[in-house]
Amino acid sequence: MRWLAGRTLSITAIAVVVVLLGACAGTREYQAANAAFDAGKFEEGNARLEAAVKAEPGNARYRIALSTRRAAMLNDLNSRAEQFRRAGRLGDAEKLFRQALGVDPGNGAAQSGMEAIAAERNHRALVQQAEPLLKKGDARSLEEAAALMRRILAENPQHRDAKSLQSQIVDAQAKRARPAEIRLAAAFRKPITLEFRDAPLRSVFDVVSRVSGLSFFFDKDVRTDQRTTILARDTSIEDAVRILLTTNQLEQKVLNETSLLIYPNNPQKLREYQALSIRSFYLANADVRAVSNTLRTILKTRDLVTDERLGIIIMRDTPEAIQLAERIIQLQDMADSEVMLEVEVLEVKRSRLLELGIKWPQQASFSILNTTEDRLTLEGLRNLNSRSVGVTLDSAVINARKDDTDSNILANPRIRVRNRDKARIVIGDRVPVITTTATSTGFVSDSVSYLDVGLRVEVEPTIFLDDEVAIKVALEVSNLVREVTSRSGTLSYQVGTRNASTVLRLRDGETQILAGLINQEDRSSANKVPGFGDFPLLGRLFSSRKDDSQSTEIVLSITPRILRSVRRPDLVAAEFAAGTEASLGSRGLSIGGADAAPSPSGGPQTAPTPTAPSGAGSTPTSTSNPPASATTTRSVTPGTTTPAPTSTVTPPPPTSAVTPPPPTSAATPPGSQPPSASTSPSVGAVPGPQQSYVLQGPRDVKAGEQFSLVLRLQSVPVIRGLPIIVGFDTAALQLANVVEGDFFKQGGAQTTFSSRVDPVQGRAFIAVVRQGTTGQDPGTNGDASLVTLVFRAVRAADNVRVQLVSATPDPAPPVASTLPIDFFLNIRQP
């Protein structure tokens, strides 16, 4: 029995030692886990807590800490990963989601996040697959791209890139839904020469029909026998027909690729023939009523319906007016500017109190002691002595007190406010003020009102386009001075207040300090024994002085941070043609050369009038009534042989007087031609480069934003094509898109545009070639945008350079421009 009892005790002792060792190990692991979590080492901390729980399975404290810490860690990882995923940083998001799955393999949020990342990558691949299809522009490619976007939006209806691309696809399909005028443009741009004097209108259209292959149908009210005169050389059919219709109060309607309907230009016929469209505009930012008033004022649109609840404007008008409305709404439907105001209010309060001296008794009171009578008589006065009279004196106080107090009251609020909206900051207390009301019947009632005491700041910012903010500031600081009690017992307060109101104009990030709101009080009081307290030195023993000094100063610091600003639109978007008062959206009357090289002034180069050779047998030229003719011609590149006209229709010439040949100038040397006004200057006479390049864009952007740089070309010589190379800083910029400009598209010409981006070397290789409307297009000139570069600012940096490295126009100008051309901008933190 003794042996069994001893063995039991040994086993028990061993178990106790094991438990104690396990408890020590659990404590160590728990402390190490807390240290790891505090240092940000979540995985190590989680492993330490699991070891502590394993060492002490019955310790509820360790189990609760493990569950709490693990849940907090998973929430943090998942939330940060979700932020990265929404920002498009899929690699960082996947890393955090995998880290969360390493902690808890069955975590549903992390598994859903990994599935969302896989879907997002698939969606991006589909978007990249649809972009080339959109650029092709044919019906089949657009339908395939639309199917890809429908697949993305079915899985994620909020996918931003897919929604944007779908809108572009819908616009492209809508343009293809109106193909008649576009297909008719190729026939309209054929060159033609018309010379008619007082000819019937039907004869002119017959000639145009035979030359161009177009069919004309006339309304019954069109007077085809009316006379018209037109003299046009080397002019496109489009310009000639438009001027012919306008000068005869006629209008056209495209029926198909080769047919036009001609009808009178009057309100009744316009209502019968003019096509109308219905368009719904969904506004994201602008006020529906303001935009509708703009459309009614500028476009004179009457059929306009608004829905303020959904922010929709439904418009019925001509397609040209709807296109104008779309451009106007794009300019007006912009997000409001916002600014973050960092306000810092500092109240510095200093108080000094010094009380020093002896406060002697101020009064003595006498009383009669041991009297049995209610009243004191004269006889009793005779019996008074030192034992029957009591004396009461105030106590004497020695004051030796000095108080120094310095206090700082700091408020540092941040408030985000929209442009031209008011914001208010109130920091303080609401003090109750009780008012008692009594009636003649004896009814008494109390009412409570509250008084705001403390700091009150009201701001109203106005954000300008140059990143400046005008801030209307009203500052009020109030405090309770003392309590005031009325005769009826009502308690009220005396409130001290200081106010400041001003208007500031600050740049983004500039700090302005408003100071000087100082309140200073000095009080001095003395308690003296009469006579003795007035002695120069001895008086300090018979007096007590109190000096109280208080000073309060308020300092306000305000710093604006522009979060969203309205950018000034490009001139191309802000200014566009609106047609005429009678016909919105129509082209203004102008004549452009039909596939001819523009002159340096921007107008068409007119081909010289062919004349018959002088001499016997030549046909005389009429001066009073020249022959009517219609001739189609082809443009000629200078220095080449003039091709024969494609067709000529000439009625029999009437008899007329003969114009003699022009006299030769005596100053003209033998064998030379007389000088012509259209002769080009020699190369040696060119004063400088006849081509100039300009890079236009914002000088300050924020990291993460997209912005555009426009490369403009001003060229006097005619050019057909231009390859260029643009360099950029890859560490600070990312080239997102390259968009062709309008330079080579002048005159409605077709172009071949190609671009390739090397993100490693920071180079964009761009080439544009003008195809023209015929096979012999000499090119174009003028001043227009060549290409638009859409960049994304990657990180903050100063003096980031974008450089036009090279440009090789075809044909080369007499004097080349100086290259490279640099453009510098600053990228700031958002």
PDB file of N, CA and C in Angstrom, residues 732-762:
ATOM      1  N   ALA A 732       7.375  58.321 -64.946  1.00  0.00           N
ATOM      2  CA  ALA A 732       6.315  59.187 -64.432  1.00  0.00           C
ATOM      3  C   ALA A 732       5.061  59.162 -65.287  1.00  0.00           C
ATOM      4  N   LEU A 733       5.146  58.701 -66.539  1.00  0.00           N
ATOM      5  CA  LEU A 733       4.014  58.760 -67.449  1.00  0.00           C
ATOM      6  C   LEU A 733       3.767  57.402 -68.080  1.00  0.00           C
ATOM      7  N   GLN A 734       2.508  57.177 -68.417  1.00  0.00           N
ATOM      8  CA  GLN A 734       2.095  55.984 -69.150  1.00  0.00           C
ATOM      9  C   GLN A 734       1.183  56.443 -70.287  1.00  0.00           C
ATOM     10  N   LEU A 735       1.547  56.105 -71.514  1.00  0.00           N
ATOM     11  CA  LEU A 735       0.769  56.518 -72.683  1.00  0.00           C
ATOM     12  C   LEU A 735      -0.410  55.565 -72.841  1.00  0.00           C
ATOM     13  N   ALA A 736      -1.623  56.106 -72.617  1.00  0.00           N
ATOM     14  CA  ALA A 736      -2.821  55.271 -72.627  1.00  0.00           C
ATOM     15  C   ALA A 736      -3.454  55.168 -74.002  1.00  0.00           C
ATOM     16  N   ASN A 737      -3.398  56.244 -74.801  1.00  0.00           N
ATOM     17  CA  ASN A 737      -4.096  56.205 -76.086  1.00  0.00           C
ATOM     18  C   ASN A 737      -3.483  57.259 -77.003  1.00  0.00           C
ATOM     19  N   VAL A 738      -3.605  57.023 -78.294  1.00  0.00           N
ATOM     20  CA  VAL A 738      -3.157  57.965 -79.326  1.00  0.00           C
ATOM     21  C   VAL A 738      -4.323  58.159 -80.282  1.00  0.00           C
ATOM     22  N   VAL A 739      -4.775  59.415 -80.455  1.00  0.00           N
ATOM     23  CA  VAL A 739      -5.953  59.726 -81.260  1.00  0.00           C
ATOM     24  C   VAL A 739      -5.526  60.636 -82.405  1.00  0.00           C
ATOM     25  N   GLU A 740      -5.970  60.300 -83.595  1.00  0.00           N
ATOM     26  CA  GLU A 740      -5.627  61.100 -84.770  1.00  0.00           C
ATOM     27  C   GLU A 740      -6.340  62.445 -84.724  1.00  0.00           C
ATOM     28  N   GLY A 741      -5.650  63.495 -85.182  1.00  0.00           N
ATOM     29  CA  GLY A 741      -6.217  64.830 -85.247  1.00  0.00           C
ATOM     30  C   GLY A 741      -6.900  65.100 -86.578  1.00  0.00           C
ATOM     31  N   ASP A 742      -7.176  66.393 -86.834  1.00  0.00           N
ATOM     32  CA  ASP A 742      -7.952  66.800 -88.001  1.00  0.00           C
ATOM     33  C   ASP A 742      -7.098  67.365 -89.132  1.00  0.00           C
ATOM     34  N   PHE A 743      -5.768  67.386 -88.986  1.00  0.00           N
ATOM     35  CA  PHE A 743      -4.956  68.066 -89.994  1.00  0.00           C
ATOM     36  C   PHE A 743      -5.094  67.408 -91.367  1.00  0.00           C
ATOM     37  N   PHE A 744      -4.879  66.102 -91.436  1.00  0.00           N
ATOM     38  CA  PHE A 744      -4.904  65.423 -92.730  1.00  0.00           C
ATOM     39  C   PHE A 744      -6.329  65.071 -93.169  1.00  0.00           C
ATOM     40  N   LYS A 745      -7.328  65.300 -92.293  1.00  0.00           N
ATOM     41  CA  LYS A 745      -8.715  65.007 -92.657  1.00  0.00           C
ATOM     42  C   LYS A 745      -9.424  66.205 -93.264  1.00  0.00           C
ATOM     43  N   GLN A 746      -8.714  67.314 -93.444  1.00  0.00           N
ATOM     44  CA  GLN A 746      -9.336  68.506 -93.998  1.00  0.00           C
ATOM     45  C   GLN A 746      -9.874  68.224 -95.388  1.00  0.00           C
ATOM     46  N   GLY A 747     -11.045  68.785 -95.648  1.00  0.00           N
ATOM     47  CA  GLY A 747     -11.684  68.542 -96.934  1.00  0.00           C
ATOM     48  C   GLY A 747     -12.383  67.208 -97.016  1.00  0.00           C
ATOM     49  N   GLY A 748     -12.534  66.504 -95.888  1.00  0.00           N
ATOM     50  CA  GLY A 748     -13.210  65.213 -95.892  1.00  0.00           C
ATOM     51  C   GLY A 748     -12.390  64.081 -96.460  1.00  0.00           C
ATOM     52  N   ALA A 749     -11.077  64.231 -96.482  1.00  0.00           N
ATOM     53  CA  ALA A 749     -10.226  63.192 -97.069  1.00  0.00           C
ATOM     54  C   ALA A 749     -10.122  61.993 -96.141  1.00  0.00           C
ATOM     55  N   GLN A 750      -9.872  60.829 -96.726  1.00  0.00           N
ATOM     56  CA  GLN A 750      -9.614  59.610 -95.971  1.00  0.00           C
ATOM     57  C   GLN A 750      -8.126  59.541 -95.626  1.00  0.00           C
ATOM     58  N   THR A 751      -7.804  58.961 -94.477  1.00  0.00           N
ATOM     59  CA  THR A 751      -6.417  58.873 -94.032  1.00  0.00           C
ATOM     60  C   THR A 751      -6.107  57.462 -93.567  1.00  0.00           C
ATOM     61  N   THR A 752      -4.817  57.166 -93.568  1.00  0.00           N
ATOM     62  CA  THR A 752      -4.310  55.923 -92.981  1.00  0.00           C
ATOM     63  C   THR A 752      -3.488  56.301 -91.758  1.00  0.00           C
ATOM     64  N   PHE A 753      -3.949  55.841 -90.598  1.00  0.00           N
ATOM     65  CA  PHE A 753      -3.339  56.237 -89.325  1.00  0.00           C
ATOM     66  C   PHE A 753      -2.840  54.987 -88.611  1.00  0.00           C
ATOM     67  N   SER A 754      -1.612  55.038 -88.129  1.00  0.00           N
ATOM     68  CA  SER A 754      -1.040  53.916 -87.387  1.00  0.00           C
ATOM     69  C   SER A 754      -0.198  54.458 -86.246  1.00  0.00           C
ATOM     70  N   SER A 755      -0.175  53.716 -85.153  1.00  0.00           N
ATOM     71  CA  SER A 755       0.619  54.122 -83.987  1.00  0.00           C
ATOM     72  C   SER A 755       1.115  52.882 -83.270  1.00  0.00           C
ATOM     73  N   ARG A 756       2.313  52.993 -82.727  1.00  0.00           N
ATOM     74  CA  ARG A 756       2.903  51.904 -81.945  1.00  0.00           C
ATOM     75  C   ARG A 756       3.644  52.516 -80.764  1.00  0.00           C
ATOM     76  N   VAL A 757       3.431  51.948 -79.577  1.00  0.00           N
ATOM     77  CA  VAL A 757       3.998  52.491 -78.345  1.00  0.00           C
ATOM     78  C   VAL A 757       4.997  51.488 -77.789  1.00  0.00           C
ATOM     79  N   ASP A 758       6.194  51.983 -77.484  1.00  0.00           N
ATOM     80  CA  ASP A 758       7.220  51.173 -76.824  1.00  0.00           C
ATOM     81  C   ASP A 758       7.295  51.644 -75.377  1.00  0.00           C
ATOM     82  N   PRO A 759       6.618  50.933 -74.432  1.00  0.00           N
ATOM     83  CA  PRO A 759       6.590  51.411 -73.046  1.00  0.00           C
ATOM     84  C   PRO A 759       7.921  51.280 -72.321  1.00  0.00           C
ATOM     85  N   VAL A 760       8.837  50.465 -72.866  1.00  0.00           N
ATOM     86  CA  VAL A 760      10.139  50.290 -72.215  1.00  0.00           C
ATOM     87  C   VAL A 760      11.046  51.475 -72.506  1.00  0.00           C
ATOM     88  N   GLN A 761      11.174  51.831 -73.778  1.00  0.00           N
ATOM     89  CA  GLN A 761      12.034  52.944 -74.154  1.00  0.00           C
ATOM     90  C   GLN A 761      11.338  54.296 -74.042  1.00  0.00           C
ATOM     91  N   GLY A 762      10.001  54.305 -73.873  1.00  0.00           N
ATOM     92  CA  GLY A 762       9.279  55.559 -73.800  1.00  0.00           C
ATOM     93  C   GLY A 762       9.189  56.244 -75.143  1.00  0.00           C
TER      94      GLY A 762
END
